[in-house]
Short mmCIF file of C-alpha atoms in Angstrom, two decimals:
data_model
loop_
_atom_site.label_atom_id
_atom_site.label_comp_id
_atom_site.label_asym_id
_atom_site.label_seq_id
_atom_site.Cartn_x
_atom_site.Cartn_y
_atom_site.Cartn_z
CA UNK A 1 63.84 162.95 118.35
CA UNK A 2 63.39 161.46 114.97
CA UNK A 3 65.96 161.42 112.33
CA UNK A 4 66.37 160.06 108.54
CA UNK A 5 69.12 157.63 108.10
CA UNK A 6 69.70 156.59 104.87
CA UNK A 7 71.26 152.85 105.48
CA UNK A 8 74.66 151.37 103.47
CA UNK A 9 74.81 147.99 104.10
CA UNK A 10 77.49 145.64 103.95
CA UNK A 11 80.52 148.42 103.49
CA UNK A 12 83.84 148.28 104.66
CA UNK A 13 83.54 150.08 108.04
CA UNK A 14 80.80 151.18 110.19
CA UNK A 15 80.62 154.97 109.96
CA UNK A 16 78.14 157.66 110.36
CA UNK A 17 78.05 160.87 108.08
CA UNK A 18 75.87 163.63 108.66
CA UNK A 19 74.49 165.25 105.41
CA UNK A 20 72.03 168.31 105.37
CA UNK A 21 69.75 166.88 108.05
CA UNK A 22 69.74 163.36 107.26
CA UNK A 23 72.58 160.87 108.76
CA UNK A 24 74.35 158.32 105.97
CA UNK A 25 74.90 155.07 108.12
CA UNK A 26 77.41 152.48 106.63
CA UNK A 27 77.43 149.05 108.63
CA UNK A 28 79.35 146.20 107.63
CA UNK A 29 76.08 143.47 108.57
CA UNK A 30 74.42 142.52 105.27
CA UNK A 31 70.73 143.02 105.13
CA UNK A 32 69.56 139.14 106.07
CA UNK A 33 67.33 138.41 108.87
CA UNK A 34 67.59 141.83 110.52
CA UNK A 35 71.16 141.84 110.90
CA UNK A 36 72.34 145.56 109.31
CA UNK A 37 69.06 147.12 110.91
CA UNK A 38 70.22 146.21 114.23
CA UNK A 39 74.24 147.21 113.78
CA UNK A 40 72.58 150.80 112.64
CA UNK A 41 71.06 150.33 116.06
CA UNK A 42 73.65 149.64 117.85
CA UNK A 43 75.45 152.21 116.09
CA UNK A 44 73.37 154.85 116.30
CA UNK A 45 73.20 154.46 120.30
CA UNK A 46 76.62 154.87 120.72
CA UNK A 47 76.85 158.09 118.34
CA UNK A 48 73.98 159.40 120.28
CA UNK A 49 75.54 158.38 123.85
CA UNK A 50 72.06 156.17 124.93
CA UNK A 51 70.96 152.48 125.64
CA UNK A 52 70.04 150.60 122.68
CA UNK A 53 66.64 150.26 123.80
CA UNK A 54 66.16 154.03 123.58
CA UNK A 55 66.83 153.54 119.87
CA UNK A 56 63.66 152.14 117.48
CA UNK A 57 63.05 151.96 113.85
CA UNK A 58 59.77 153.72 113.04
CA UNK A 59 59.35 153.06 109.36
CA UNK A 60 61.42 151.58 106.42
CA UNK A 61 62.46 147.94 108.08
CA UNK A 62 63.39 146.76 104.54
CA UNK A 63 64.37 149.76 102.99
CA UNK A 64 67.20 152.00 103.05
CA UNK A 65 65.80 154.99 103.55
CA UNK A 66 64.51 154.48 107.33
CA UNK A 67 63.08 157.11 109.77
CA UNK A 68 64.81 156.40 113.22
CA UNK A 69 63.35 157.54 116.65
CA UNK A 70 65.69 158.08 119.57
CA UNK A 71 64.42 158.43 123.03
CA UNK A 72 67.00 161.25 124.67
CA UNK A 73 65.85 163.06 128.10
#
């Protein structure tokens, strides 16, 4: 499944929102060195209920707009 998750880096809590179809993800990592990419991750896996590995960033690496493939049998 592939989703849109529009990224909020560096807030105050680590939430996810779900708005129309896309998912608002709000990690507290900053965006250096791959850092807030991989909390959305790490996140995302546990929202979903999967390994982290089953989770990949397909486009938008260093934007915040990012299209999100999970792997879900």
């Amino acid at each position: 499944m592939k989703i849109i998750v529009k990224a909020k880096p560096g807030s105050r809590a680590d939430a996810i929102e779900k708005v129309g179809s896309e998912y608002v993800v709000s990690v507290r990592a900053l965006p250096i060195r791959g850092m807030a990419n991989a909390a959305i991750i790490a996140l995302l896996a546990e929202h979903f209920n999967v390994n982290r590995g089953l989770v990949r960033i397909v486009s938008g690496f260093t934007a915040r707009v990012k299209v999100v493939e999970i792997i879900t049998d």
